[in-house]
Coordinates of N, CA and C in Angstrom, one line a residue:
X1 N -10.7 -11.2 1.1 CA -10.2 -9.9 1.4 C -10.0 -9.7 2.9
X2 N -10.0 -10.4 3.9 CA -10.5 -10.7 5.0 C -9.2 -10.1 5.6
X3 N -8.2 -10.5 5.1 CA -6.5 -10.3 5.2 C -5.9 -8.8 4.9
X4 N -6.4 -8.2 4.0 CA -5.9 -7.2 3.6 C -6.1 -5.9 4.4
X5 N -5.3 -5.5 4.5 CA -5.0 -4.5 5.9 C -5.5 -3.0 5.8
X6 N -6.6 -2.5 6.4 CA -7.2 -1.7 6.1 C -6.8 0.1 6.7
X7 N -5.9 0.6 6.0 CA -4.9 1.6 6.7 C -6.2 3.3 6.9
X8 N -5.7 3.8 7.2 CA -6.2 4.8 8.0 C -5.6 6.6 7.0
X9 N -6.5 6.8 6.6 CA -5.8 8.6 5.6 C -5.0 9.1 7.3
X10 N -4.2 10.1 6.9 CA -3.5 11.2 7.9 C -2.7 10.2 8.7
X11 N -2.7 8.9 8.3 CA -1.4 8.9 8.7 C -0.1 8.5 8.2
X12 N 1.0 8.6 8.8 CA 2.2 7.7 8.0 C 2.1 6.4 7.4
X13 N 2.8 6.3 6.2 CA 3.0 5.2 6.0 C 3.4 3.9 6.3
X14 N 4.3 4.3 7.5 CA 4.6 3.4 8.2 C 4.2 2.7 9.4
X15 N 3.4 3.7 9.4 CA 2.4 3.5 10.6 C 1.0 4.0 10.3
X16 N 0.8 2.7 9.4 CA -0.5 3.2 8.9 C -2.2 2.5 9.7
X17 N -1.4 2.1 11.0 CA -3.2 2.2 11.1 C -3.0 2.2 13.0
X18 N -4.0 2.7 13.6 CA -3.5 3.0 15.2 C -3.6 1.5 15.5
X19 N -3.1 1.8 17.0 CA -2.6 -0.1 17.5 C -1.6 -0.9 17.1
X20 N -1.2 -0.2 16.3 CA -0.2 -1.7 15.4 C 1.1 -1.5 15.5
X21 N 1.6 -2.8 16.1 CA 2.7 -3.0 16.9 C 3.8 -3.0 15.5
X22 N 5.0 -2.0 15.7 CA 5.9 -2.2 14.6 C 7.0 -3.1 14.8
X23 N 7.3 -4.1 13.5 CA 8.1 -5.0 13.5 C 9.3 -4.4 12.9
X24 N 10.1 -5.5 12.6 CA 11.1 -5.1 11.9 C 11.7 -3.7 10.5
X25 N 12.1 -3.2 10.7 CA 12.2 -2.4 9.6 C 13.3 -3.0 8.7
X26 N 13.4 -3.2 7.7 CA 14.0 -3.5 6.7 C 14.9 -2.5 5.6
X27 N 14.6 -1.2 5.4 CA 14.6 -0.6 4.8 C 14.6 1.0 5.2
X28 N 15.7 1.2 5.8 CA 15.2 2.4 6.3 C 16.4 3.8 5.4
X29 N 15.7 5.0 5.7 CA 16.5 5.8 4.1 C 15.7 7.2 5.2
X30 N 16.3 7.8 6.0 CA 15.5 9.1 6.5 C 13.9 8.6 7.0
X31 N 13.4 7.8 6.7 CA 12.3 7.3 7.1 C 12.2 5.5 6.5
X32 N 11.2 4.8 7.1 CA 11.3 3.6 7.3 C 10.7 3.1 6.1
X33 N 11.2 2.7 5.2 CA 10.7 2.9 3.4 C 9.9 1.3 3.3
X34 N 10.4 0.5 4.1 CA 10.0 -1.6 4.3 C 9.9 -1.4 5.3
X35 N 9.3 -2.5 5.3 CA 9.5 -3.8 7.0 C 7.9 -4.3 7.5
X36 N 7.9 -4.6 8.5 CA 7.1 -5.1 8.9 C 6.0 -4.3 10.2
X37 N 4.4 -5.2 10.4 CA 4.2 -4.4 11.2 C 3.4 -5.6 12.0
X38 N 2.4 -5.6 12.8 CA 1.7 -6.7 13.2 C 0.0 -5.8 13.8
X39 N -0.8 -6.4 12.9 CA -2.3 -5.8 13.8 C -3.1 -6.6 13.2
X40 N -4.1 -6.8 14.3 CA -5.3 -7.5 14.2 C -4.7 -9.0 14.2
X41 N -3.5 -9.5 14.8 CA -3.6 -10.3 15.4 C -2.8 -11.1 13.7
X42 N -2.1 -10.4 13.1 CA -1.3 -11.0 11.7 C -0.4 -10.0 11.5
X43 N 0.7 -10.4 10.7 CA 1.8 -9.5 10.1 C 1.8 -9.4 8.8
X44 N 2.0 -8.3 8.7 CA 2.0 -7.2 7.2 C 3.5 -6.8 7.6
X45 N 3.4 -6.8 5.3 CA 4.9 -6.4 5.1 C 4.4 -5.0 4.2
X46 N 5.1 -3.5 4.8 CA 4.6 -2.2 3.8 C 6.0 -2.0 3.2
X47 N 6.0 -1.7 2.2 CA 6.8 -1.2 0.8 C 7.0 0.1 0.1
X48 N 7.1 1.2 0.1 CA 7.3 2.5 -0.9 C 8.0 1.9 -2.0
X49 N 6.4 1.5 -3.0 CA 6.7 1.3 -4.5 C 6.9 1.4 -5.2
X50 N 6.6 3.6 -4.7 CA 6.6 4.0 -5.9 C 7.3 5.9 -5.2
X51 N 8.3 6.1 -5.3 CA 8.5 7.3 -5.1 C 9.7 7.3 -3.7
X52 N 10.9 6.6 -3.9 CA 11.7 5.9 -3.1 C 11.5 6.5 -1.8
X53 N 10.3 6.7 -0.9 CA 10.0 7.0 0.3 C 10.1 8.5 0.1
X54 N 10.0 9.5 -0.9 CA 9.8 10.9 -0.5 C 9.0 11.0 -0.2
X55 N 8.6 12.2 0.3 CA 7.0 13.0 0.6 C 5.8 12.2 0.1
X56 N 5.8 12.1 -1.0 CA 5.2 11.9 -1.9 C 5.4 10.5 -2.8
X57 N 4.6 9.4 -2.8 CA 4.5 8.4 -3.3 C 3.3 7.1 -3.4
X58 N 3.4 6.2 -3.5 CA 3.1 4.8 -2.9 C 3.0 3.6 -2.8
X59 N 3.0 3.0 -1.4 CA 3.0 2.5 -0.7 C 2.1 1.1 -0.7
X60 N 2.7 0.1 -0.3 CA 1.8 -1.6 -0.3 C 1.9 -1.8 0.7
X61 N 0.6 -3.0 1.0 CA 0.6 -3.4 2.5 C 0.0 -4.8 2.3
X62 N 0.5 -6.0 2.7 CA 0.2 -7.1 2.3 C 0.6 -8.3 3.4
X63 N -0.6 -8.6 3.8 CA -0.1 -10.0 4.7 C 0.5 -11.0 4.4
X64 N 1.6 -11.0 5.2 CA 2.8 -12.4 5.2 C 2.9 -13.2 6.2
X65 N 2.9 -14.9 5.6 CA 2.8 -15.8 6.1 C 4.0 -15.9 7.1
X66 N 4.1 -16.9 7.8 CA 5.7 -17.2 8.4 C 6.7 -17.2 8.4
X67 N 6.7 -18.0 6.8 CA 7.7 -18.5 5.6 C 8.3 -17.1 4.9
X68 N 6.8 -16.5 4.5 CA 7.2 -14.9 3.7 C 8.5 -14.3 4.5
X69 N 7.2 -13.8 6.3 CA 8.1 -13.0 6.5 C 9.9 -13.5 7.5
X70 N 10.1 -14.8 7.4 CA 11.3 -15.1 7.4 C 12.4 -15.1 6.2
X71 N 11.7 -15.0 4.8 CA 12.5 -14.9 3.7 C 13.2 -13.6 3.8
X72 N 12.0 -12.3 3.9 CA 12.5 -10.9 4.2 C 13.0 -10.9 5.7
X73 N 12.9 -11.2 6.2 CA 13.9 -11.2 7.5 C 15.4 -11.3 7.1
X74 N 15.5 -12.6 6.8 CA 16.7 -13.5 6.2 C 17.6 -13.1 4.8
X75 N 16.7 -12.2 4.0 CA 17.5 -12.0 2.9 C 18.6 -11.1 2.9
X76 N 19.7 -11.9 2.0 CA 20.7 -11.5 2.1 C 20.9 -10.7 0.7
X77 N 21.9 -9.2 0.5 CA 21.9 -8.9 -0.4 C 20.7 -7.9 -0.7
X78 N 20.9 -7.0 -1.8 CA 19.4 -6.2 -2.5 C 18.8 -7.4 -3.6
X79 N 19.4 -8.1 -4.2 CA 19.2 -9.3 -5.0 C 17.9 -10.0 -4.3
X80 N 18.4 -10.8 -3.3 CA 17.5 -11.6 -2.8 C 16.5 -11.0 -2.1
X81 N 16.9 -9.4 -1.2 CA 15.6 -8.8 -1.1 C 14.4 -8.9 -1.7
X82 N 15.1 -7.8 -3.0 CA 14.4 -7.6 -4.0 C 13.0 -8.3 -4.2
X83 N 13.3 -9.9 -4.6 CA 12.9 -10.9 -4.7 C 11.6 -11.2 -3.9
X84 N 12.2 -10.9 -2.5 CA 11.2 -11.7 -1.3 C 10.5 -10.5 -0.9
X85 N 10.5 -9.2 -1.6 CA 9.9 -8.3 -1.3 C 8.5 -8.3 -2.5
X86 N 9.1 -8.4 -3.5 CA 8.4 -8.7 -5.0 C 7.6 -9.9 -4.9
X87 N 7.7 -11.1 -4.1 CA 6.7 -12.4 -3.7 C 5.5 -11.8 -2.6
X88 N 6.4 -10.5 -1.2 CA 5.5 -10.7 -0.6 C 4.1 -9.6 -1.4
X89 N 4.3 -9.3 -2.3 CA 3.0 -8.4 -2.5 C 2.4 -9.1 -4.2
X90 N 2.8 -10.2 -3.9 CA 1.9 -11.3 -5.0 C 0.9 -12.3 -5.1
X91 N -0.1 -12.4 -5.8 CA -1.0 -13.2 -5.7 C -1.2 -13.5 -4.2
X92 N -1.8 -12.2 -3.8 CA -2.9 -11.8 -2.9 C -3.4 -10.3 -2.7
X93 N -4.6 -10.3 -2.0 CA -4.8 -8.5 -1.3 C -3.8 -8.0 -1.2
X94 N -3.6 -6.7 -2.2 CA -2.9 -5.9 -1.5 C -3.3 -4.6 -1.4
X95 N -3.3 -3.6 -0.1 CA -3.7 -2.5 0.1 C -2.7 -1.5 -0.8
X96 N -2.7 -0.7 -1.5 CA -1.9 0.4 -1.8 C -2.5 2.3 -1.6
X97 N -1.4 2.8 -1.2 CA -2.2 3.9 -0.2 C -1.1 4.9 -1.1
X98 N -1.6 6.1 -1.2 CA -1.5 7.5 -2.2 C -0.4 8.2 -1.0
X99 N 0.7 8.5 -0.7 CA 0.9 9.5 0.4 C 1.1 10.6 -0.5
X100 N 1.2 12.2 0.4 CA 1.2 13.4 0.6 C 1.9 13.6 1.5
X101 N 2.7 14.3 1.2 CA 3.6 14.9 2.5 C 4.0 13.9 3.8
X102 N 4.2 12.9 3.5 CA 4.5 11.8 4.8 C 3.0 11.4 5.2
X103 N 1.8 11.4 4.6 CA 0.7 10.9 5.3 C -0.2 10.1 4.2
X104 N -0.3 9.3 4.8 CA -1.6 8.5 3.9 C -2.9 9.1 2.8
X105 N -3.0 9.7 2.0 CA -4.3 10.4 2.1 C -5.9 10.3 0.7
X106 N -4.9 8.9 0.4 CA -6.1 7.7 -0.4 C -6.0 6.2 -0.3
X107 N -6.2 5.1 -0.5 CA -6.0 3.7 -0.3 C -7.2 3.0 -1.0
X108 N -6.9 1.9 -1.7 CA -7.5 1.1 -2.2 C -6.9 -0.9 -2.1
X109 N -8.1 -1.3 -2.2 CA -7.3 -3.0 -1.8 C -7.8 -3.9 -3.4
X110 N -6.1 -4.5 -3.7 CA -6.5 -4.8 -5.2 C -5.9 -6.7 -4.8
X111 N -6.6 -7.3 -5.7 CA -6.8 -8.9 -5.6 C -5.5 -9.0 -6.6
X112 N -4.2 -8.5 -5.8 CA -2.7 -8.6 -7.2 C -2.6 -9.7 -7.5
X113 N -1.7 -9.8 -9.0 CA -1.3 -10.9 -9.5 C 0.2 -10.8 -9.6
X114 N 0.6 -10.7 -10.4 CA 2.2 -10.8 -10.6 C 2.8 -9.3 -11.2
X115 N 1.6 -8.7 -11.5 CA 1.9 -6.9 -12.3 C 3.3 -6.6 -11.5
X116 N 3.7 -6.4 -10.5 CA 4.5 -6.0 -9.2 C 4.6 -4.8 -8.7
X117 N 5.7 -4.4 -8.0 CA 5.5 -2.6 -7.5 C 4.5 -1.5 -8.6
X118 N 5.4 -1.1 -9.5 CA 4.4 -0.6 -10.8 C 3.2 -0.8 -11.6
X119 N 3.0 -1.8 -11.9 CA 1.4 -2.3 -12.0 C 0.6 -2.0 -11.0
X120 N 1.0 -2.3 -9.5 CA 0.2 -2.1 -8.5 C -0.5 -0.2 -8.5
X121 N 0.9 0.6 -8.9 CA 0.4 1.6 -8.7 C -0.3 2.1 -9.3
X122 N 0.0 1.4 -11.1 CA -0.8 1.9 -12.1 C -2.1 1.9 -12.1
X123 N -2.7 0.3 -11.1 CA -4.0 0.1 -10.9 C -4.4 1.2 -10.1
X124 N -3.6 1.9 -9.2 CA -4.5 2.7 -8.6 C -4.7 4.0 -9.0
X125 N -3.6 4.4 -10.2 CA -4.0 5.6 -10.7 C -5.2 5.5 -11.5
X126 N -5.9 4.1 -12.3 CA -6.6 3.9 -13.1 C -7.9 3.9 -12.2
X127 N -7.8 3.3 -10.6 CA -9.4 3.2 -9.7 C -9.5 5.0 -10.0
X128 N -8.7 5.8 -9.9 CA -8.7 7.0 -9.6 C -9.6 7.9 -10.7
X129 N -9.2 7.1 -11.9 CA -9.6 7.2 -13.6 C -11.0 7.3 -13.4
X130 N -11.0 6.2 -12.8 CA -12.6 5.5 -13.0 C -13.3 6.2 -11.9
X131 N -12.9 7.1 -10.9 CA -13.7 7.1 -9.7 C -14.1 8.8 -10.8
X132 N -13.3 9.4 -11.2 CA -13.2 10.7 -12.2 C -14.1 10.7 -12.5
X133 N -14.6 9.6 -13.7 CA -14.8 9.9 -14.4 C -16.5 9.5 -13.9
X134 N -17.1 8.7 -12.9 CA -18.1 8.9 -12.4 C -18.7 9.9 -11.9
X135 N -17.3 10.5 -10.7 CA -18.0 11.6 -10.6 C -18.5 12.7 -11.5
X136 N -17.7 12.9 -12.5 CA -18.4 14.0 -13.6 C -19.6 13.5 -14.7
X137 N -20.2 12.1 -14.5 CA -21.2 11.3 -14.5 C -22.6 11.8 -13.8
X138 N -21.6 11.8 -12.6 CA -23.1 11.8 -11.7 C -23.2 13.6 -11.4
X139 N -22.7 14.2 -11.8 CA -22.6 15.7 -11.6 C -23.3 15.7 -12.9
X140 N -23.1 15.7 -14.2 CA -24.4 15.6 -15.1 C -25.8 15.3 -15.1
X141 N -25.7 14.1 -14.4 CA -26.9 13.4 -13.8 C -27.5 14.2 -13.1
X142 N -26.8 15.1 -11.3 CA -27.5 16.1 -10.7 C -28.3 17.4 -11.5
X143 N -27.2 18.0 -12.6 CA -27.5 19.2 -13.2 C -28.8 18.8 -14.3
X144 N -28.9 17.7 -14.7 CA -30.1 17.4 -15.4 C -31.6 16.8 -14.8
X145 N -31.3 16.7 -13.8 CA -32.4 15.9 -12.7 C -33.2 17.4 -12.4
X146 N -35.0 17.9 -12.6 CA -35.2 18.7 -12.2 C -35.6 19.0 -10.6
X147 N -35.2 20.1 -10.4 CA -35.3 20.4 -8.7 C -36.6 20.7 -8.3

């Protein structure tokens, strides 16, 4: 997990973590929906997965090798995009982050396989499931614990 890019709540998507030098945009639609960024000394490719860059959606963040990010550089077409966008967030870390009104304002880092954009997000509605349903766990546990 050493790789996986550790973004920051309150801020953009696009610029999701301070320092980080922005690369190429790939995808841009009223705001910068792909592309690239570089921090900590590696490059990451971010994606709006899930909610075609409105207010409201999310978002992947996933380190690309040289190879990766010259495929998405190079592709030609939404076809072959598609494609080299769909590999770079496969079988490995990938961060996916909750936005709010243009800002960051949950994130989780999942060990992906091939699920792709959708799966990714699904996993995170599900951490969400599971974070739920502890907390009303451990709020039972408080109200039963004597004081």
């Amino acid at each position: 997990m050493s790789d996986a890019l550790k973004v920051e709540d309150g801020r953009a998507p696009w610029d999701p973590v301070a320092g980080a030098e922005k690369g190429e945009v790939l995808d841009f639609y009223n705001i910068p929906r792909s592309g690239l960024l570089h921090a900590n000394g590696l490059t990451y490719f971010f994606d709006c997965i899930l909610g075609d860059g409105g207010s409201s959606g999310a978002w992947a963040y996933a380190h690309v090798d040289d190879t990766e990010m010259l495929n998405l550089l190079n592709a030609v077409g939404p076809a072959e995009y598609r494609a080299a966008a769909a590999a770079a967030i496969t079988d490995r870390w990938v961060t996916v982050a909750a936005v709010a009104e243009y800002k960051i304002i949950e994130s989780a880092t999942f060990d992906a396989g091939s699920e792709g954009a959708l799966g990714l997000s699904e996993r995170l509605v599900k951490h969400w499931d599971r974070i739920m349903a502890t907390r009303q766990d451990l709020r039972e546990l408080v109200s039963a614990t004597p004081h």
